[in-house]
PDB file of C-alpha atoms in Angstrom:
ATOM      1  CA  MET A 195       0.000   0.000   0.000  1.00 67.00           C
ATOM      2  CA  ASN A 196       1.445   3.386  -0.962  1.00 89.00           C
ATOM      3  CA  ARG A 197       1.699   6.301   1.437  1.00 88.00           C
ATOM      4  CA  GLN A 198      -1.347   8.113   0.074  1.00 91.00           C
ATOM      5  CA  ALA A 199      -3.528   5.019   0.420  1.00 92.00           C
ATOM      6  CA  THR A 200      -2.163   4.356   3.910  1.00 92.00           C
ATOM      7  CA  ASN A 201      -2.957   7.901   5.011  1.00 93.00           C
ATOM      8  CA  ARG A 202      -6.472   7.627   3.620  1.00 94.00           C
ATOM      9  CA  SER A 203      -6.965   4.314   5.441  1.00 96.00           C
ATOM     10  CA  VAL A 204      -5.795   5.832   8.735  1.00 97.00           C
ATOM     11  CA  ILE A 205      -8.260   8.698   8.468  1.00 97.00           C
ATOM     12  CA  GLU A 206     -11.119   6.397   7.486  1.00 97.00           C
ATOM     13  CA  SER A 207     -10.430   4.186  10.522  1.00 98.00           C
ATOM     14  CA  LEU A 208     -11.341   7.086  12.808  1.00 98.00           C
ATOM     15  CA  LYS A 209     -14.810   7.699  11.405  1.00 98.00           C
ATOM     16  CA  GLY A 210     -17.575   7.710  13.988  1.00 98.00           C
ATOM     17  CA  GLY A 211     -15.237   6.683  16.778  1.00 98.00           C
ATOM     18  CA  LEU A 212     -13.631   7.820  19.998  1.00 98.00           C
ATOM     19  CA  ILE A 213     -10.044   9.070  20.052  1.00 98.00           C
ATOM     20  CA  VAL A 214      -8.565   9.119  23.546  1.00 98.00           C
ATOM     21  CA  SER A 215      -6.023  11.800  24.360  1.00 98.00           C
ATOM     22  CA  CYS A 216      -3.371  10.204  26.581  1.00 98.00           C
ATOM     23  CA  GLN A 217      -1.299  13.029  28.030  1.00 97.00           C
ATOM     24  CA  ALA A 218       0.128  13.749  31.465  1.00 95.00           C
ATOM     25  CA  GLY A 219       2.307  16.763  32.104  1.00 92.00           C
ATOM     26  CA  ILE A 220       5.475  16.967  34.138  1.00 93.00           C
ATOM     27  CA  GLY A 221       4.652  16.873  37.835  1.00 94.00           C
ATOM     28  CA  THR A 222       1.434  14.884  37.450  1.00 94.00           C
ATOM     29  CA  PRO A 223       1.135  11.327  38.822  1.00 94.00           C
ATOM     30  CA  LEU A 224       0.888   9.572  35.455  1.00 96.00           C
ATOM     31  CA  HIS A 225       3.661  11.445  33.674  1.00 96.00           C
ATOM     32  CA  GLY A 226       5.956   9.194  31.667  1.00 96.00           C
ATOM     33  CA  PRO A 227       5.829   6.777  28.727  1.00 97.00           C
ATOM     34  CA  LYS A 228       5.104   3.682  30.815  1.00 97.00           C
ATOM     35  CA  PHE A 229       1.938   5.164  32.259  1.00 97.00           C
ATOM     36  CA  MET A 230       0.800   6.660  28.964  1.00 98.00           C
ATOM     37  CA  ALA A 231       1.348   3.384  27.125  1.00 98.00           C
ATOM     38  CA  GLY A 232      -0.788   1.651  29.749  1.00 98.00           C
ATOM     39  CA  MET A 233      -3.460   4.306  29.447  1.00 98.00           C
ATOM     40  CA  ALA A 234      -3.470   3.916  25.662  1.00 98.00           C
ATOM     41  CA  LYS A 235      -3.771   0.140  26.009  1.00 98.00           C
ATOM     42  CA  ALA A 236      -6.739   0.588  28.345  1.00 98.00           C
ATOM     43  CA  ALA A 237      -8.346   2.922  25.791  1.00 98.00           C
ATOM     44  CA  GLU A 238      -7.803   0.332  23.065  1.00 98.00           C
ATOM     45  CA  MET A 239      -9.410  -2.338  25.237  1.00 98.00           C
ATOM     46  CA  GLY A 240     -12.396  -0.048  25.706  1.00 98.00           C
ATOM     47  CA  GLY A 241     -12.956   0.370  21.984  1.00 98.00           C
ATOM     48  CA  ALA A 242     -11.141   3.605  21.130  1.00 98.00           C
ATOM     49  CA  VAL A 243     -10.270   4.015  17.448  1.00 98.00           C
ATOM     50  CA  GLY A 244      -7.216   6.218  17.976  1.00 98.00           C
ATOM     51  CA  ILE A 245      -4.877   7.816  20.496  1.00 98.00           C
ATOM     52  CA  ARG A 246      -3.650  11.403  20.728  1.00 98.00           C
ATOM     53  CA  ALA A 247      -0.264  11.648  22.425  1.00 98.00           C
ATOM     54  CA  ASP A 248       2.334  14.274  23.273  1.00 98.00           C
ATOM     55  CA  GLY A 249       6.038  14.063  22.479  1.00 98.00           C
ATOM     56  CA  PRO A 250       8.351  11.564  20.777  1.00 98.00           C
ATOM     57  CA  VAL A 251       9.013   9.500  23.913  1.00 98.00           C
ATOM     58  CA  ASP A 252       5.357   8.852  24.713  1.00 98.00           C
ATOM     59  CA  ILE A 253       4.478   8.326  21.042  1.00 98.00           C
ATOM     60  CA  ARG A 254       7.117   5.599  20.655  1.00 98.00           C
ATOM     61  CA  ALA A 255       5.942   3.817  23.807  1.00 98.00           C
ATOM     62  CA  ILE A 256       2.300   3.992  22.776  1.00 98.00           C
ATOM     63  CA  LYS A 257       3.041   2.734  19.257  1.00 98.00           C
ATOM     64  CA  GLU A 258       4.685  -0.308  20.809  1.00 98.00           C
ATOM     65  CA  ALA A 259       1.716  -0.925  23.116  1.00 98.00           C
ATOM     66  CA  VAL A 260      -1.289  -0.537  20.788  1.00 98.00           C
ATOM     67  CA  ARG A 261      -2.286  -1.140  17.191  1.00 98.00           C
ATOM     68  CA  LEU A 262      -4.344   2.028  16.931  1.00 98.00           C
ATOM     69  CA  PRO A 263      -3.413   5.097  14.872  1.00 98.00           C
ATOM     70  CA  VAL A 264      -1.590   7.695  16.942  1.00 98.00           C
ATOM     71  CA  ILE A 265      -2.206  11.400  16.467  1.00 98.00           C
ATOM     72  CA  GLY A 266       1.049  12.972  17.554  1.00 98.00           C
ATOM     73  CA  ILE A 267       1.604  16.409  18.997  1.00 98.00           C
ATOM     74  CA  TYR A 268       4.644  17.977  20.583  1.00 98.00           C
ATOM     75  CA  LYS A 269       3.972  20.669  23.156  1.00 98.00           C
ATOM     76  CA  ILE A 270       6.828  23.158  23.210  1.00 97.00           C
ATOM     77  CA  HIS A 271       6.541  26.595  24.795  1.00 96.00           C
ATOM     78  CA  TYR A 272       8.411  29.477  23.184  1.00 95.00           C
ATOM     79  CA  PRO A 273       8.837  32.849  24.929  1.00 93.00           C
ATOM     80  CA  ASP A 274       8.046  34.807  21.775  1.00 90.00           C
ATOM     81  CA  ALA A 275       4.961  32.923  20.561  1.00 95.00           C
ATOM     82  CA  GLU A 276       1.649  31.714  22.011  1.00 96.00           C
ATOM     83  CA  PRO A 277       1.148  28.508  19.969  1.00 97.00           C
ATOM     84  CA  TYR A 278       2.723  25.484  21.648  1.00 97.00           C
ATOM     85  CA  ILE A 279       1.021  22.463  20.039  1.00 98.00           C
ATOM     86  CA  THR A 280       3.589  21.294  17.475  1.00 98.00           C
ATOM     87  CA  PRO A 281       4.437  24.941  16.758  1.00 98.00           C
ATOM     88  CA  THR A 282       7.353  24.315  14.356  1.00 97.00           C
ATOM     89  CA  TYR A 283       8.349  22.058  11.481  1.00 98.00           C
ATOM     90  CA  GLU A 284      11.168  20.621  13.607  1.00 98.00           C
ATOM     91  CA  ALA A 285       8.651  19.532  16.257  1.00 98.00           C
ATOM     92  CA  ALA A 286       6.507  17.872  13.594  1.00 98.00           C
ATOM     93  CA  GLU A 287       9.562  16.146  12.161  1.00 98.00           C
ATOM     94  CA  GLN A 288      10.412  14.619  15.542  1.00 98.00           C
ATOM     95  CA  ILE A 289       6.965  13.173  16.158  1.00 98.00           C
ATOM     96  CA  ALA A 290       6.863  11.811  12.610  1.00 98.00           C
ATOM     97  CA  ALA A 291      10.163  10.054  13.275  1.00 98.00           C
ATOM     98  CA  ALA A 292       8.703   8.666  16.518  1.00 98.00           C
ATOM     99  CA  GLY A 293       5.979   6.894  14.539  1.00 98.00           C
ATOM    100  CA  ALA A 294       2.970   9.215  14.632  1.00 98.00           C
ATOM    101  CA  ASP A 295       0.354   8.348  12.020  1.00 98.00           C
ATOM    102  CA  ILE A 296      -1.142  11.843  12.010  1.00 98.00           C
ATOM    103  CA  ILE A 297       0.504  15.139  12.961  1.00 98.00           C
ATOM    104  CA  ALA A 298      -1.651  17.620  14.871  1.00 98.00           C
ATOM    105  CA  LEU A 299      -0.560  21.242  15.097  1.00 98.00           C
ATOM    106  CA  ASP A 300      -1.756  24.670  16.143  1.00 98.00           C
ATOM    107  CA  ALA A 301      -3.388  26.296  13.128  1.00 98.00           C
ATOM    108  CA  THR A 302      -4.708  29.423  14.826  1.00 98.00           C
ATOM    109  CA  ASN A 303      -4.089  32.886  13.437  1.00 97.00           C
ATOM    110  CA  ARG A 304      -1.558  33.639  16.164  1.00 96.00           C
ATOM    111  CA  PRO A 305       2.049  34.042  15.000  1.00 94.00           C
ATOM    112  CA  HIS A 306       4.081  30.874  15.456  1.00 96.00           C
ATOM    113  CA  PRO A 307       7.758  30.803  16.490  1.00 96.00           C
ATOM    114  CA  GLY A 308       9.914  32.649  14.010  1.00 92.00           C
ATOM    115  CA  ASP A 309       6.857  34.698  13.000  1.00 92.00           C
ATOM    116  CA  THR A 310       5.684  31.787  10.855  1.00 95.00           C
ATOM    117  CA  SER A 311       2.015  31.675   9.913  1.00 96.00           C
ATOM    118  CA  ALA A 312      -0.197  28.620  10.303  1.00 97.00           C
ATOM    119  CA  ASP A 313      -0.519  28.378   6.511  1.00 97.00           C
ATOM    120  CA  GLU A 314       3.252  28.333   6.116  1.00 97.00           C
ATOM    121  CA  LEU A 315       3.634  25.702   8.825  1.00 98.00           C
ATOM    122  CA  ILE A 316       1.002  23.431   7.276  1.00 98.00           C
ATOM    123  CA  SER A 317       2.598  23.775   3.852  1.00 97.00           C
ATOM    124  CA  ARG A 318       5.993  22.760   5.179  1.00 97.00           C
ATOM    125  CA  VAL A 319       4.739  19.907   7.386  1.00 98.00           C
ATOM    126  CA  LYS A 320       2.974  18.457   4.331  1.00 97.00           C
ATOM    127  CA  GLN A 321       6.464  17.513   3.139  1.00 96.00           C
ATOM    128  CA  LEU A 322       6.521  14.786   5.817  1.00 97.00           C
ATOM    129  CA  ASN A 323       3.805  12.923   3.865  1.00 97.00           C
ATOM    130  CA  LEU A 324       1.553  12.325   6.859  1.00 98.00           C
ATOM    131  CA  PRO A 325      -2.020  13.552   7.393  1.00 98.00           C
ATOM    132  CA  ILE A 326      -2.229  16.873   9.211  1.00 98.00           C
ATOM    133  CA  MET A 327      -4.821  17.634  11.864  1.00 98.00           C
ATOM    134  CA  ALA A 328      -5.236  21.391  12.265  1.00 98.00           C
ATOM    135  CA  ASP A 329      -6.184  22.484  15.784  1.00 98.00           C
ATOM    136  CA  ILE A 330      -8.241  25.643  15.399  1.00 98.00           C
ATOM    137  CA  SER A 331     -10.441  27.944  17.492  1.00 98.00           C
ATOM    138  CA  THR A 332     -12.762  29.561  14.930  1.00 98.00           C
ATOM    139  CA  ALA A 333     -14.492  28.677  11.687  1.00 98.00           C
ATOM    140  CA  GLU A 334     -12.322  31.162   9.808  1.00 98.00           C
ATOM    141  CA  GLU A 335      -9.185  29.385  11.023  1.00 98.00           C
ATOM    142  CA  GLY A 336     -10.660  26.041  10.016  1.00 98.00           C
ATOM    143  CA  ILE A 337     -11.408  27.265   6.515  1.00 98.00           C
ATOM    144  CA  ALA A 338      -7.895  28.697   6.148  1.00 98.00           C
ATOM    145  CA  ALA A 339      -6.305  25.470   7.419  1.00 98.00           C
ATOM    146  CA  ALA A 340      -8.288  23.334   4.987  1.00 98.00           C
ATOM    147  CA  GLU A 341      -7.309  25.620   2.117  1.00 98.00           C
ATOM    148  CA  ALA A 342      -3.672  25.365   3.219  1.00 97.00           C
ATOM    149  CA  GLY A 343      -3.806  21.574   2.916  1.00 97.00           C
ATOM    150  CA  ALA A 344      -4.821  20.225   6.338  1.00 98.00           C
ATOM    151  CA  ASP A 345      -6.430  16.786   6.119  1.00 98.00           C
ATOM    152  CA  LEU A 346      -8.559  17.114   9.252  1.00 98.00           C
ATOM    153  CA  ILE A 347      -9.832  20.108  11.228  1.00 98.00           C
ATOM    154  CA  SER A 348     -10.180  19.853  15.012  1.00 98.00           C
ATOM    155  CA  THR A 349     -12.048  22.221  17.327  1.00 98.00           C
ATOM    156  CA  THR A 350      -9.374  21.714  20.018  1.00 98.00           C
ATOM    157  CA  LEU A 351      -8.624  25.374  20.687  1.00 98.00           C
ATOM    158  CA  SER A 352     -12.113  26.880  20.767  1.00 98.00           C
ATOM    159  CA  GLY A 353     -12.261  28.867  23.985  1.00 97.00           C
ATOM    160  CA  TYR A 354      -8.485  28.825  24.388  1.00 96.00           C
ATOM    161  CA  THR A 355      -7.788  31.855  22.236  1.00 97.00           C
ATOM    162  CA  PRO A 356      -9.097  35.241  23.436  1.00 96.00           C
ATOM    163  CA  TYR A 357     -11.046  35.851  20.244  1.00 97.00           C
ATOM    164  CA  SER A 358     -12.814  32.485  20.041  1.00 97.00           C
ATOM    165  CA  ARG A 359     -16.188  31.528  21.507  1.00 96.00           C
ATOM    166  CA  GLN A 360     -15.983  31.233  25.299  1.00 96.00           C
ATOM    167  CA  THR A 361     -18.274  28.560  26.686  1.00 92.00           C
ATOM    168  CA  PRO A 362     -18.059  25.873  29.389  1.00 93.00           C
ATOM    169  CA  GLU A 363     -19.710  23.440  26.978  1.00 95.00           C
ATOM    170  CA  PRO A 364     -18.137  21.826  23.903  1.00 97.00           C
ATOM    171  CA  ASP A 365     -18.410  24.172  20.931  1.00 98.00           C
ATOM    172  CA  PHE A 366     -21.143  22.354  19.035  1.00 98.00           C
ATOM    173  CA  GLN A 367     -21.879  25.499  17.047  1.00 98.00           C
ATOM    174  CA  LEU A 368     -18.345  25.534  15.665  1.00 98.00           C
ATOM    175  CA  ILE A 369     -18.681  21.903  14.584  1.00 98.00           C
ATOM    176  CA  GLU A 370     -21.913  22.706  12.757  1.00 98.00           C
ATOM    177  CA  GLU A 371     -20.358  25.746  11.101  1.00 98.00           C
ATOM    178  CA  LEU A 372     -17.269  23.887   9.943  1.00 98.00           C
ATOM    179  CA  VAL A 373     -18.977  20.858   8.418  1.00 98.00           C
ATOM    180  CA  LYS A 374     -20.874  23.218   6.132  1.00 98.00           C
ATOM    181  CA  VAL A 375     -17.816  25.022   4.783  1.00 97.00           C
ATOM    182  CA  VAL A 376     -14.840  22.629   4.703  1.00 98.00           C
ATOM    183  CA  ASN A 377     -14.413  19.507   2.586  1.00 97.00           C
ATOM    184  CA  VAL A 378     -12.274  17.595   5.092  1.00 98.00           C
ATOM    185  CA  PRO A 379     -13.321  15.711   8.245  1.00 98.00           C
ATOM    186  CA  VAL A 380     -14.115  17.820  11.311  1.00 98.00           C
ATOM    187  CA  ILE A 381     -12.958  16.380  14.624  1.00 98.00           C
ATOM    188  CA  ALA A 382     -14.701  17.401  17.844  1.00 98.00           C
ATOM    189  CA  GLU A 383     -12.304  18.090  20.696  1.00 98.00           C
ATOM    190  CA  GLY A 384     -12.421  20.227  23.795  1.00 97.00           C
ATOM    191  CA  LYS A 385     -14.535  20.242  26.996  1.00 97.00           C
ATOM    192  CA  ILE A 386     -16.254  16.935  26.240  1.00 98.00           C
ATOM    193  CA  TRP A 387     -17.071  15.415  29.619  1.00 97.00           C
ATOM    194  CA  THR A 388     -19.891  12.954  29.017  1.00 97.00           C
ATOM    195  CA  PRO A 389     -20.887  10.236  26.545  1.00 97.00           C
ATOM    196  CA  GLU A 390     -23.982  12.306  25.792  1.00 98.00           C
ATOM    197  CA  GLN A 391     -21.841  15.277  24.729  1.00 98.00           C
ATOM    198  CA  ALA A 392     -19.708  13.003  22.558  1.00 98.00           C
ATOM    199  CA  ARG A 393     -22.827  11.663  20.868  1.00 98.00           C
ATOM    200  CA  ARG A 394     -24.131  15.185  20.359  1.00 98.00           C
ATOM    201  CA  ALA A 395     -20.846  16.119  18.664  1.00 98.00           C
ATOM    202  CA  LEU A 396     -21.346  13.312  16.145  1.00 98.00           C
ATOM    203  CA  ASP A 397     -24.945  14.396  15.633  1.00 98.00           C
ATOM    204  CA  ALA A 398     -23.627  17.904  14.901  1.00 98.00           C
ATOM    205  CA  GLY A 399     -21.571  16.449  12.070  1.00 98.00           C
ATOM    206  CA  ALA A 400     -18.244  15.580  13.667  1.00 98.00           C
ATOM    207  CA  TYR A 401     -16.284  12.830  11.924  1.00 98.00           C
ATOM    208  CA  ALA A 402     -14.845  11.566  15.223  1.00 98.00           C
ATOM    209  CA  VAL A 403     -14.542  12.728  18.833  1.00 98.00           C
ATOM    210  CA  VAL A 404     -11.460  13.295  20.993  1.00 98.00           C
ATOM    211  CA  VAL A 405     -11.790  12.998  24.772  1.00 98.00           C
ATOM    212  CA  GLY A 406      -8.878  13.504  27.131  1.00 97.00           C
ATOM    213  CA  THR A 407      -9.276  14.789  30.683  1.00 96.00           C
ATOM    214  CA  ALA A 408     -12.631  13.085  31.299  1.00 97.00           C
ATOM    215  CA  ILE A 409     -10.962   9.709  30.709  1.00 97.00           C
ATOM    216  CA  THR A 410      -7.238  10.020  31.373  1.00 96.00           C
ATOM    217  CA  ARG A 411      -6.795  12.462  34.271  1.00 96.00           C
ATOM    218  CA  PRO A 412      -8.123  10.670  37.374  1.00 96.00           C
ATOM    219  CA  TRP A 413      -7.129  13.495  39.717  1.00 95.00           C
ATOM    220  CA  VAL A 414      -9.364  15.914  37.795  1.00 95.00           C
ATOM    221  CA  ILE A 415     -12.190  13.381  37.679  1.00 96.00           C
ATOM    222  CA  THR A 416     -11.816  12.913  41.446  1.00 96.00           C
ATOM    223  CA  GLU A 417     -11.939  16.685  42.010  1.00 96.00           C
ATOM    224  CA  ARG A 418     -15.256  16.873  40.154  1.00 94.00           C
ATOM    225  CA  PHE A 419     -16.789  14.193  42.362  1.00 95.00           C
ATOM    226  CA  VAL A 420     -15.427  15.817  45.534  1.00 96.00           C
ATOM    227  CA  LYS A 421     -16.771  19.222  44.475  1.00 94.00           C
ATOM    228  CA  ALA A 422     -20.209  17.741  43.772  1.00 93.00           C
ATOM    229  CA  LEU A 423     -20.318  16.061  47.173  1.00 93.00           C
ATOM    230  CA  LYS A 424     -19.289  19.240  48.983  1.00 92.00           C
ATOM    231  CA  GLU A 425     -21.954  21.228  47.188  1.00 91.00           C
ATOM    232  CA  ALA A 426     -24.563  18.643  48.204  1.00 79.00           C
ATOM    233  CA  LYS A 427     -23.889  19.070  51.925  1.00 69.00           C
ATOM    234  CA  PRO A 428     -26.477  21.122  53.887  1.00 68.00           C
TER     235      PRO A 428
END
């Protein structure tokens, strides 16, 4: 199977399914490739169709543990730029080398390191011959990313840029807007806490759904239960 056919097969395998984001930052209890590989394996056992993972080390470990496609990101913070999700070509190159099947990157309008635009970054990352998932925060950014060559558009950053829609709920409106104006799959990601919200995202037209914190951060899940119990006390 040639690369183009392989990429198409990877994208098609995600349709209608749940992608689990397995990430744990430095200083959190599950940080490290061993834990993330185990989390990815648990997601695979539960029926996930893909994994989203951060950094070459975790991506390699997860690729060894599961047979699912891995959407790779590389979070790197630069002092002179706001985007940090795979913000440079070099970051994309490293996660491609680690075995990522799809490269996700920040495709917002904010200047990337080196004053590179999202369009320029997408164009260059296309040279790695892997599907690109563009993480955006508005419909305009999604349209621009699709025109620049992104293979999938994800609502990941809605609410995380100052100019995007601010809501505690998943941005179902953005999903509905995007599916009408782009000719690539739209992935729902961000603030999805319940199976009902995930189902609603598909009903809104999402191609697949990414869930992270609600599944893979037990300390945050615990906090939500504790908060609910405290609020219930007379």
